[in-house]
Short mmCIF file of C-alpha atoms and ligand atoms in Angstrom, two decimals:
data_model
loop_
_atom_site.label_atom_id
_atom_site.label_comp_id
_atom_site.label_asym_id
_atom_site.label_seq_id
_atom_site.Cartn_x
_atom_site.Cartn_y
_atom_site.Cartn_z
CA MET A 1 -54.80 -155.20 96.36
CA ILE A 2 -51.96 -154.08 98.40
CA SER A 3 -52.99 -151.01 100.92
CA TYR A 4 -51.35 -147.91 102.51
CA THR A 5 -50.62 -147.44 106.04
CA SER A 6 -49.48 -144.64 107.82
CA THR A 7 -45.67 -144.60 109.15
CA ARG A 8 -47.35 -143.45 112.97
CA GLY A 9 -50.28 -145.54 112.84
CA GLY A 10 -52.75 -143.49 113.89
CA SER A 11 -54.90 -143.36 110.69
CA PRO A 12 -56.85 -145.83 108.67
CA GLU A 13 -55.54 -147.85 105.51
CA LEU A 14 -56.57 -146.55 102.57
CA SER A 15 -56.36 -147.84 98.49
CA PHE A 16 -53.64 -146.20 95.89
CA ALA A 17 -55.73 -143.66 94.71
CA ASP A 18 -56.61 -142.47 98.33
CA VAL A 19 -53.47 -142.06 99.14
CA LEU A 20 -51.81 -140.78 95.25
CA LEU A 21 -54.88 -137.63 96.61
CA THR A 22 -54.33 -137.55 100.16
CA GLY A 23 -50.47 -137.05 100.28
CA LEU A 24 -50.37 -136.70 103.58
CA ALA A 25 -51.94 -139.13 106.51
CA PRO A 26 -54.16 -137.30 109.13
CA ASP A 27 -52.24 -138.14 111.59
CA GLY A 28 -48.89 -136.58 109.97
CA GLY A 29 -47.50 -139.63 109.21
CA LEU A 30 -46.00 -141.05 105.59
CA TYR A 31 -47.98 -143.57 103.66
CA VAL A 32 -46.18 -146.64 103.45
CA PRO A 33 -47.31 -150.05 101.68
CA ALA A 34 -49.05 -152.32 104.31
CA GLU A 35 -46.90 -155.14 102.18
CA TRP A 36 -44.04 -155.22 99.77
CA PRO A 37 -44.42 -157.01 96.08
CA THR A 38 -41.55 -158.80 94.50
CA SER A 39 -40.38 -157.90 90.99
CA THR A 40 -38.19 -160.80 90.25
CA SER A 41 -40.21 -161.88 87.00
CA VAL A 42 -40.38 -158.99 85.33
CA ASP A 43 -38.62 -158.81 81.76
CA SER A 44 -35.42 -156.43 81.65
CA SER A 45 -35.40 -156.58 77.64
CA LEU A 46 -38.79 -154.13 77.71
CA PRO A 47 -38.77 -150.46 76.77
CA TYR A 48 -39.18 -148.22 79.89
CA ALA A 49 -42.17 -147.25 80.09
CA ALA A 50 -43.15 -150.97 79.58
CA PHE A 51 -41.10 -151.71 82.22
CA ALA A 52 -42.07 -148.97 84.75
CA ALA A 53 -45.54 -150.13 84.63
CA GLU A 54 -44.78 -153.87 84.83
CA VAL A 55 -42.84 -152.80 88.19
CA MET A 56 -45.73 -150.64 89.73
CA TRP A 57 -48.73 -152.67 88.72
CA PRO A 58 -48.75 -154.35 92.39
CA PHE A 59 -48.72 -151.00 93.46
CA VAL A 60 -51.73 -149.65 91.94
CA ASP A 61 -53.72 -153.12 91.25
CA GLY A 62 -57.23 -152.66 92.13
CA SER A 63 -57.03 -148.41 91.72
CA ILE A 64 -56.90 -148.25 88.21
CA GLU A 65 -57.44 -150.60 85.22
CA ARG A 66 -54.28 -152.18 83.56
CA LYS A 67 -54.84 -151.09 80.19
CA ALA A 68 -55.11 -147.05 80.85
CA PHE A 69 -52.05 -147.53 83.48
CA GLU A 70 -49.68 -148.93 80.52
CA GLN A 71 -50.91 -145.24 78.47
CA ILE A 72 -50.22 -143.27 81.37
CA CYS A 73 -46.88 -144.61 81.53
CA ALA A 74 -46.40 -144.36 77.96
CA ASP A 75 -47.24 -141.10 77.75
CA ALA A 76 -45.35 -139.94 80.67
CA TYR A 77 -42.33 -141.69 79.49
CA GLY A 78 -42.55 -140.62 75.50
CA THR A 79 -42.00 -136.83 77.25
CA PHE A 80 -38.20 -137.66 77.65
CA SER A 81 -35.56 -136.79 74.97
CA ALA A 82 -33.68 -139.80 74.99
CA ASP A 83 -34.36 -142.73 73.61
CA ASP A 84 -34.07 -145.02 76.32
CA VAL A 85 -36.04 -142.72 78.71
CA ILE A 86 -33.13 -143.39 81.37
CA PRO A 87 -29.68 -143.93 79.90
CA VAL A 88 -26.73 -145.55 81.62
CA THR A 89 -23.31 -143.62 80.94
CA THR A 90 -20.07 -145.07 82.11
CA LEU A 91 -17.13 -142.54 83.47
CA ALA A 92 -13.43 -143.11 83.23
CA ASP A 93 -13.35 -144.54 86.54
CA GLY A 94 -16.10 -146.97 85.86
CA ILE A 95 -18.85 -145.37 88.02
CA GLU A 96 -21.82 -145.91 86.18
CA LEU A 97 -23.99 -142.42 85.79
CA VAL A 98 -27.88 -143.09 85.77
CA GLU A 99 -29.33 -140.38 83.89
CA LEU A 100 -32.22 -139.25 85.09
CA PHE A 101 -32.74 -136.06 83.33
CA HIS A 102 -33.92 -136.33 80.39
CA GLY A 103 -37.46 -135.12 80.93
CA PRO A 104 -38.98 -131.46 79.91
CA THR A 105 -37.61 -129.56 82.87
CA LEU A 106 -33.84 -131.15 83.15
CA ALA A 107 -34.15 -132.94 86.62
CA PHE A 108 -35.34 -136.03 87.87
CA LYS A 109 -38.23 -134.92 89.48
CA ASP A 110 -39.90 -134.91 86.03
CA VAL A 111 -39.70 -138.88 86.32
CA ALA A 112 -42.27 -138.97 89.17
CA MET A 113 -44.13 -135.83 88.09
CA GLN A 114 -45.01 -136.54 84.35
CA LEU A 115 -46.40 -139.73 86.00
CA LEU A 116 -48.26 -137.99 89.13
CA GLY A 117 -49.99 -134.64 86.71
CA ARG A 118 -51.36 -137.96 84.16
CA LEU A 119 -52.66 -139.78 87.51
CA PHE A 120 -54.40 -137.25 88.94
CA ASP A 121 -56.13 -136.16 86.24
CA HIS A 122 -57.17 -139.88 85.26
CA GLU A 123 -58.71 -140.59 89.04
CA LEU A 124 -59.98 -136.69 89.49
CA GLY A 125 -61.94 -137.28 85.90
CA LYS A 126 -63.37 -140.88 87.51
CA ARG A 127 -64.53 -139.31 90.36
CA GLY A 128 -66.15 -135.93 88.35
CA THR A 129 -64.17 -133.20 90.86
CA ARG A 130 -61.33 -131.17 90.48
CA VAL A 131 -58.66 -129.81 92.57
CA THR A 132 -56.01 -126.89 92.83
CA ILE A 133 -52.57 -127.75 93.36
CA VAL A 134 -50.38 -125.22 95.50
CA GLY A 135 -46.95 -125.64 95.93
CA ALA A 136 -43.94 -123.31 97.17
CA THR A 137 -40.68 -124.08 95.26
CA SER A 138 -37.39 -123.22 95.74
CA GLY A 139 -36.48 -123.95 91.95
CA ASP A 140 -36.81 -127.47 90.28
CA THR A 141 -39.85 -128.75 91.60
CA GLY A 142 -42.40 -126.23 90.49
CA SER A 143 -40.96 -126.55 86.85
CA ALA A 144 -41.43 -129.94 87.17
CA ALA A 145 -44.86 -130.02 88.39
CA ILE A 146 -46.12 -127.77 86.19
CA GLU A 147 -44.84 -128.96 83.23
CA ALA A 148 -46.70 -132.01 84.44
CA PHE A 149 -50.23 -130.57 85.11
CA ARG A 150 -50.07 -127.83 82.35
CA ASP A 151 -53.03 -127.96 80.08
CA ARG A 152 -54.76 -131.21 82.51
CA GLU A 153 -58.27 -131.07 82.79
CA ASN A 154 -58.62 -131.11 86.35
CA VAL A 155 -56.45 -129.66 87.97
CA ASP A 156 -55.50 -125.84 88.19
CA ILE A 157 -51.95 -125.02 89.37
CA VAL A 158 -50.44 -122.21 91.76
CA ILE A 159 -46.52 -122.28 91.80
CA LEU A 160 -44.89 -119.53 94.48
CA HIS A 161 -41.39 -119.23 94.19
CA PRO A 162 -39.62 -116.97 96.19
CA HIS A 163 -39.34 -113.12 94.23
CA GLU A 164 -36.13 -112.51 92.76
CA ARG A 165 -34.45 -115.61 94.61
CA THR A 166 -34.20 -118.69 92.08
CA SER A 167 -31.98 -118.75 89.30
CA GLU A 168 -33.45 -117.49 85.59
CA VAL A 169 -33.41 -120.30 84.01
CA GLN A 170 -35.54 -122.09 87.20
CA ARG A 171 -37.66 -119.42 87.21
CA ARG A 172 -38.20 -118.91 83.40
CA GLN A 173 -38.95 -122.89 83.40
CA MET A 174 -41.94 -122.10 85.25
CA THR A 175 -43.17 -118.83 84.51
CA THR A 176 -43.03 -118.75 80.08
CA VAL A 177 -45.41 -121.90 80.25
CA ALA A 178 -48.48 -120.34 78.88
CA ALA A 179 -51.13 -122.36 79.80
CA ALA A 180 -54.48 -121.36 81.34
CA ASN A 181 -54.26 -123.60 84.14
CA VAL A 182 -50.82 -122.41 85.31
CA SER A 183 -50.18 -119.77 87.74
CA ASN A 184 -46.64 -118.52 89.24
CA VAL A 185 -46.68 -116.17 91.81
CA ALA A 186 -43.09 -114.26 92.84
CA VAL A 187 -43.97 -113.75 96.29
CA GLU A 188 -42.10 -111.14 98.43
CA GLY A 189 -40.01 -113.20 100.55
CA THR A 190 -37.78 -116.40 101.35
CA PHE A 191 -38.43 -119.89 100.44
CA ASP A 192 -39.26 -120.46 104.14
CA ASP A 193 -42.01 -117.00 103.42
CA CYS A 194 -43.54 -119.28 100.66
CA GLN A 195 -43.71 -122.71 102.23
CA ASP A 196 -45.66 -121.06 105.52
CA ILE A 197 -47.67 -119.67 103.34
CA VAL A 198 -48.87 -123.16 101.51
CA LYS A 199 -48.74 -124.27 105.25
CA ALA A 200 -51.31 -121.76 106.60
CA MET A 201 -53.91 -122.43 103.41
CA PHE A 202 -54.11 -126.24 104.03
CA ALA A 203 -54.65 -125.13 107.93
CA ASP A 204 -57.52 -123.26 106.52
CA VAL A 205 -60.09 -125.57 106.64
CA GLN A 206 -62.99 -123.68 104.72
CA PHE A 207 -60.11 -122.21 102.57
CA ARG A 208 -58.95 -125.85 101.80
CA ASP A 209 -62.08 -127.29 101.13
CA ASP A 210 -63.71 -124.17 99.24
CA VAL A 211 -60.65 -124.70 96.47
CA GLY A 212 -59.94 -128.21 97.00
CA LEU A 213 -56.42 -127.68 97.80
CA ALA A 214 -53.96 -130.55 96.86
CA ALA A 215 -50.33 -131.02 97.26
CA VAL A 216 -47.41 -132.88 94.76
CA ASN A 217 -44.93 -132.43 97.29
CA SER A 218 -41.98 -135.50 97.93
CA ILE A 219 -43.74 -137.34 100.28
CA ASN A 220 -46.67 -138.22 98.01
CA TRP A 221 -46.30 -142.33 97.68
CA ALA A 222 -46.33 -141.94 94.17
CA ARG A 223 -43.22 -140.06 93.72
CA VAL A 224 -41.81 -142.39 95.41
CA MET A 225 -43.10 -145.13 93.68
CA ALA A 226 -42.38 -143.48 90.08
CA GLN A 227 -38.82 -143.37 91.65
CA VAL A 228 -38.27 -146.87 92.20
CA VAL A 229 -38.77 -148.07 89.04
CA TYR A 230 -34.85 -146.66 87.81
CA TYR A 231 -33.23 -149.07 90.42
CA HIS A 232 -34.84 -151.73 88.84
CA TRP A 233 -33.91 -151.14 85.30
CA ALA A 234 -30.26 -149.84 86.59
CA GLY A 235 -30.10 -153.55 88.83
CA ALA A 236 -30.92 -155.23 85.67
CA LYS A 237 -28.02 -154.23 84.04
CA ALA A 238 -25.56 -154.95 86.81
CA SER A 239 -22.68 -157.24 86.84
CA ASP A 240 -22.51 -160.14 89.35
CA ARG A 241 -20.27 -157.65 91.53
CA PRO A 242 -21.89 -155.96 94.71
CA VAL A 243 -23.66 -153.04 93.70
CA SER A 244 -23.13 -149.42 95.64
CA VAL A 245 -25.66 -147.28 94.98
CA THR A 246 -25.45 -143.36 95.68
CA VAL A 247 -27.88 -140.49 96.11
CA PRO A 248 -27.02 -137.18 96.10
CA THR A 249 -30.07 -136.41 98.24
CA GLY A 250 -32.16 -133.53 100.18
CA ASN A 251 -35.20 -134.81 100.80
CA PHE A 252 -34.19 -138.27 101.38
CA GLY A 253 -37.70 -139.05 98.16
CA ASN A 254 -35.10 -140.54 95.44
CA VAL A 255 -33.00 -142.86 98.08
CA PHE A 256 -36.00 -144.24 100.10
CA ALA A 257 -37.18 -145.04 96.74
CA GLY A 258 -34.15 -147.25 95.93
CA ARG A 259 -34.69 -148.82 99.23
CA VAL A 260 -38.05 -150.00 97.72
CA ALA A 261 -36.48 -151.18 95.05
CA LYS A 262 -33.81 -153.31 96.96
CA ARG A 263 -36.86 -154.94 99.21
CA MET A 264 -38.40 -156.05 96.08
CA GLY A 265 -35.36 -157.86 94.85
CA ALA A 266 -33.09 -155.27 92.94
CA PRO A 267 -29.38 -156.69 93.51
CA ILE A 268 -27.99 -153.49 95.79
CA GLY A 269 -26.12 -153.85 98.32
CA GLU A 270 -25.56 -150.53 99.77
CA PHE A 271 -26.84 -147.38 99.45
CA VAL A 272 -24.46 -143.86 99.77
CA VAL A 273 -26.55 -141.15 101.10
CA ALA A 274 -24.62 -137.89 99.72
CA SER A 275 -25.07 -134.73 100.93
CA ASN A 276 -23.65 -131.49 100.26
CA ARG A 277 -22.90 -128.82 103.54
CA ASN A 278 -25.89 -129.64 104.85
CA ALA A 279 -25.00 -132.46 106.29
CA ILE A 280 -27.48 -133.58 108.98
CA LEU A 281 -27.69 -137.33 106.92
CA THR A 282 -24.25 -137.75 106.75
CA GLN A 283 -24.69 -137.12 110.55
CA PHE A 284 -27.51 -139.72 110.98
CA PHE A 285 -25.78 -142.40 109.32
CA GLN A 286 -22.69 -141.92 110.89
CA THR A 287 -23.89 -141.78 114.43
CA GLY A 288 -27.36 -142.82 114.31
CA ALA A 289 -28.29 -139.90 115.51
CA MET A 290 -29.29 -135.95 114.24
CA THR A 291 -29.40 -132.67 115.55
CA ILE A 292 -31.23 -129.71 113.34
CA GLY A 293 -28.79 -127.25 112.15
CA GLY A 294 -29.19 -123.83 110.13
CA VAL A 295 -29.61 -124.24 106.16
CA GLU A 296 -26.14 -122.74 104.09
CA PRO A 297 -26.41 -122.29 100.78
CA SER A 298 -24.66 -124.19 98.67
CA LEU A 299 -23.51 -124.92 94.75
CA SER A 300 -26.08 -127.51 94.92
CA PRO A 301 -29.15 -125.66 95.85
CA SER A 302 -31.84 -128.32 95.72
CA MET A 303 -29.80 -130.38 98.56
CA ASP A 304 -29.64 -127.24 100.88
CA ILE A 305 -32.40 -128.87 103.28
CA GLN A 306 -31.59 -129.68 107.01
CA VAL A 307 -34.94 -132.05 107.94
CA SER A 308 -35.30 -134.52 105.46
CA SER A 309 -39.25 -135.56 105.33
CA ASN A 310 -39.00 -138.78 103.52
CA LEU A 311 -36.39 -140.05 105.73
CA GLU A 312 -39.50 -141.01 108.25
CA ARG A 313 -40.08 -143.76 106.09
CA LEU A 314 -36.85 -145.54 106.51
CA ILE A 315 -36.68 -145.31 110.41
CA PHE A 316 -40.76 -146.34 110.94
CA GLU A 317 -38.79 -149.43 109.22
CA ILE A 318 -35.54 -149.46 111.65
CA LEU A 319 -37.81 -149.45 114.67
CA GLY A 320 -39.88 -152.11 113.36
CA ASN A 321 -42.84 -149.94 111.65
CA ASP A 322 -43.62 -149.22 115.04
CA GLY A 323 -46.24 -146.17 114.57
CA LYS A 324 -45.84 -145.16 118.16
CA ALA A 325 -42.46 -145.21 118.43
CA VAL A 326 -42.54 -143.61 115.00
CA ASP A 327 -44.68 -140.62 116.79
CA ASP A 328 -42.70 -140.31 119.45
CA LEU A 329 -39.17 -140.26 117.82
CA MET A 330 -40.56 -137.35 115.47
CA ALA A 331 -42.02 -134.86 118.21
CA LYS A 332 -39.05 -135.31 120.05
CA PHE A 333 -36.93 -134.17 116.97
CA ARG A 334 -39.66 -131.60 116.65
CA SER A 335 -39.12 -130.46 120.20
CA GLU A 336 -35.72 -131.03 120.80
CA ARG A 337 -34.35 -130.33 117.96
CA HIS A 338 -32.44 -133.38 118.33
CA VAL A 339 -32.66 -137.36 118.04
CA SER A 340 -30.75 -140.60 118.59
CA LEU A 341 -31.69 -144.18 117.55
CA PRO A 342 -32.09 -146.96 120.03
CA ALA A 343 -27.87 -148.05 120.21
CA GLU A 344 -28.70 -151.49 119.64
CA LEU A 345 -30.72 -150.83 116.13
CA ILE A 346 -27.44 -149.06 115.08
CA PRO A 347 -24.98 -151.48 113.36
CA ARG A 348 -27.89 -153.44 111.36
CA MET A 349 -28.73 -149.84 109.77
CA GLN A 350 -24.83 -149.08 108.69
CA GLU A 351 -24.39 -152.86 107.15
CA SER A 352 -26.55 -150.62 103.92
CA TRP A 353 -26.40 -147.28 104.48
CA LEU A 354 -23.42 -144.78 103.99
CA GLY A 355 -23.45 -140.95 104.68
CA GLU A 356 -20.97 -138.65 102.74
CA SER A 357 -20.69 -135.28 102.90
CA VAL A 358 -18.94 -133.29 99.96
CA THR A 359 -17.53 -129.55 99.89
CA ASP A 360 -18.27 -127.07 97.46
CA ALA A 361 -14.58 -127.39 96.60
CA GLU A 362 -14.50 -130.92 96.33
CA THR A 363 -18.40 -130.67 93.72
CA ILE A 364 -16.14 -128.68 91.94
CA GLU A 365 -13.11 -130.53 91.79
CA THR A 366 -15.33 -133.55 90.92
CA MET A 367 -17.04 -131.26 87.56
CA GLN A 368 -13.52 -130.82 86.66
CA MET A 369 -12.03 -134.43 87.05
CA VAL A 370 -14.57 -135.98 85.62
CA HIS A 371 -14.53 -133.36 82.37
CA GLU A 372 -11.09 -134.08 81.62
CA GLU A 373 -11.13 -137.71 82.45
CA SER A 374 -14.23 -138.59 80.50
CA GLY A 375 -15.10 -135.18 78.58
CA MET A 376 -18.55 -135.06 80.49
CA ILE A 377 -20.26 -132.17 82.24
CA LEU A 378 -21.50 -132.84 85.31
CA ASP A 379 -24.09 -130.57 86.88
CA PRO A 380 -23.25 -129.77 90.78
CA HIS A 381 -26.29 -132.19 92.61
CA THR A 382 -24.86 -135.46 90.18
CA ALA A 383 -21.06 -134.29 90.69
CA VAL A 384 -21.65 -134.09 95.06
CA GLY A 385 -22.94 -138.35 94.37
CA VAL A 386 -19.96 -138.80 92.27
CA ALA A 387 -17.53 -137.68 94.47
CA ALA A 388 -18.82 -139.41 97.34
CA ALA A 389 -18.90 -142.62 95.11
CA ARG A 390 -15.38 -142.38 94.97
CA ARG A 391 -14.59 -142.89 98.68
CA ARG A 392 -15.77 -146.12 97.63
CA PRO A 393 -13.44 -149.19 96.47
CA ASP A 394 -13.76 -149.64 92.79
CA SER A 395 -14.27 -153.67 93.59
CA MET A 396 -18.04 -152.48 93.89
CA GLN A 397 -20.30 -151.62 90.95
CA ARG A 398 -20.65 -147.78 91.40
CA LEU A 399 -23.70 -146.40 90.71
CA VAL A 400 -24.85 -142.66 90.86
CA MET A 401 -28.10 -141.19 90.09
CA ALA A 402 -27.94 -138.32 88.26
CA THR A 403 -30.09 -135.89 89.21
CA ALA A 404 -30.12 -132.74 87.11
CA HIS A 405 -28.71 -131.86 83.47
CA PRO A 406 -25.91 -129.93 83.67
CA ALA A 407 -27.28 -126.70 81.71
CA LYS A 408 -29.85 -126.25 84.53
CA PHE A 409 -26.89 -124.84 86.54
CA PRO A 410 -25.22 -123.12 84.35
CA ASP A 411 -23.08 -121.04 86.90
CA ALA A 412 -21.53 -123.80 88.47
CA VAL A 413 -20.73 -125.31 85.46
CA GLU A 414 -19.13 -121.92 84.03
CA GLN A 415 -16.93 -121.88 87.60
CA ALA A 416 -16.04 -125.79 87.24
CA THR A 417 -15.30 -125.63 82.95
CA GLY A 418 -15.02 -122.49 82.16
CA SER A 419 -17.69 -121.93 79.79
CA ARG A 420 -21.81 -122.02 80.27
CA PRO A 421 -23.60 -125.62 78.75
CA PRO A 422 -26.26 -124.69 75.86
CA LEU A 423 -29.73 -125.57 76.36
CA PRO A 424 -31.28 -128.78 74.81
CA ALA A 425 -33.07 -127.68 71.37
CA HIS A 426 -36.24 -127.88 73.05
CA LEU A 427 -35.72 -125.07 75.68
CA ALA A 428 -32.98 -123.45 73.17
CA ASP A 429 -35.42 -120.25 72.91
CA LEU A 430 -36.41 -120.29 76.78
CA TYR A 431 -34.01 -116.80 76.75
CA GLU A 432 -36.44 -115.34 74.25
CA ARG A 433 -39.67 -116.84 75.39
CA ASP A 434 -42.99 -114.47 77.52
CA GLU A 435 -42.74 -114.73 81.33
CA HIS A 436 -46.12 -115.06 82.94
CA TYR A 437 -46.20 -113.75 86.73
CA THR A 438 -47.52 -112.14 89.41
CA VAL A 439 -45.34 -110.30 92.45
CA LEU A 440 -47.06 -110.50 95.39
CA PRO A 441 -46.31 -109.67 98.89
CA ASP A 442 -45.56 -111.83 101.83
CA ASP A 443 -49.19 -112.06 102.76
CA LEU A 444 -51.30 -114.82 103.60
CA ALA A 445 -54.82 -113.50 102.21
CA THR A 446 -53.56 -111.92 99.66
CA VAL A 447 -52.50 -114.72 98.23
CA GLN A 448 -55.43 -116.75 99.23
CA ALA A 449 -57.56 -114.42 97.20
CA PHE A 450 -55.02 -114.57 93.86
CA VAL A 451 -55.95 -119.06 94.03
CA ARG A 452 -59.34 -118.30 94.20
CA ASP A 453 -59.52 -115.96 91.29
CA ALA A 454 -56.90 -118.25 89.29
CA ARG A 455 -59.12 -121.24 88.83
CA THR A 456 -60.15 -121.82 85.03
C1 PLP B 1 -34.35 -132.65 94.11
C2 PLP B 1 -33.54 -132.88 93.97
C3 PLP B 1 -32.46 -133.61 94.58
C4 PLP B 1 -33.06 -134.18 96.01
O1 PLP B 1 -33.63 -134.76 95.87
P1 PLP B 1 -34.39 -135.59 96.94
O2 PLP B 1 -35.49 -136.25 96.38
O3 PLP B 1 -34.96 -134.90 97.79
O4 PLP B 1 -33.45 -136.38 97.87
C5 PLP B 1 -31.06 -134.03 94.33
N1 PLP B 1 -30.89 -132.80 92.93
C6 PLP B 1 -31.69 -132.23 92.22
C7 PLP B 1 -31.52 -131.64 91.00
C8 PLP B 1 -33.05 -132.11 92.78
O5 PLP B 1 -33.64 -131.36 91.75
#
């Protein structure tokens, strides 16, 4: 049975079930497995859900019964609209797209959230407790979480979004869900204001305990774990050429899952970390140092991030699993807004990590080019990935993680191709559905009172 340790070295080791419900470690670190399983024996001809159960089993063994876990995987991936859940398609230039966006809310976050919703409910049912999940979203995370936790027995969920600052598709995906345990709050403020309210709620110990506050943000180990599966899935279909995997990145959760898969034996040569104009990770992988700047809006809004929380898991590895060294480095990063790795560790990192940044103009050009050459419409996040992958030699097998369905970002698609992509059948009437949300001022006490009342 694998236990989990904090990247800052100052928290006791926990089981999978505890890590699932805890999220962030008490010392401020992120949980990582204390040892790493290998996956060489997984049968690549299995259907996706069964394949997923096989790959993830060593991480959850000891916390859940095998049959229950297999059923949870089957139910989670039964919600995807593609027959093989995560299809891999090839573009005219040979780049392969790993299509992660066939879940209920059309972005790759469904892959992890659909599993997480069911794992939470199962574990809470076993313990006979309930939680209230509160989260802030600028778009994709909120809808994926709501869709995954709607109608769960042991969970209420309240999602805060910045009033009139999300796209209409994104807002409607959250607010048209009519389920008793789901509440949406439009905060009269920015995404940062929403996030500050959530942080303040977690810091209020009395409130946290009263409502059983819980989070499902991207640092949750179970989210990373669910994403490990599709790197093995795509890797199993690889030829014998060296494999280059490009991942459009924000919080570094998706690409770190790839790193875990590689450690477990997936045949991946290098990772290309693709960013938009918010290029702090490009700086990090090209130079070994990074400086926090301001967040600038781009055509790929889910990647408009400066501090990528999951990068700490990679830094832990680079620093030789030294929690104290990670703690010092992160403290320095917070206070000085700049940090650099020890010089002797940088070349080794660069052997398998590349950083590439892509402008909005290149994003649109890539969408146009792929549309012309392959007849396919990319969403702007995936387009950032494809533009970065095109810079790699075509002697490599180039895979790109396709993170969203184009219909989720109709404005960018229209700008590139001249027409708006239709929504898939299950969302075709999204614009006719009734919306449910409450507009509240940017005020902690008001939002806390709302959360107390929202519980079922
Ligand atoms: C969240 C998101 C990303 C970034 O994923 P990370 O795991 O934060 O790196 C990229 N593309 C889309 C469409 C997303 O929703």
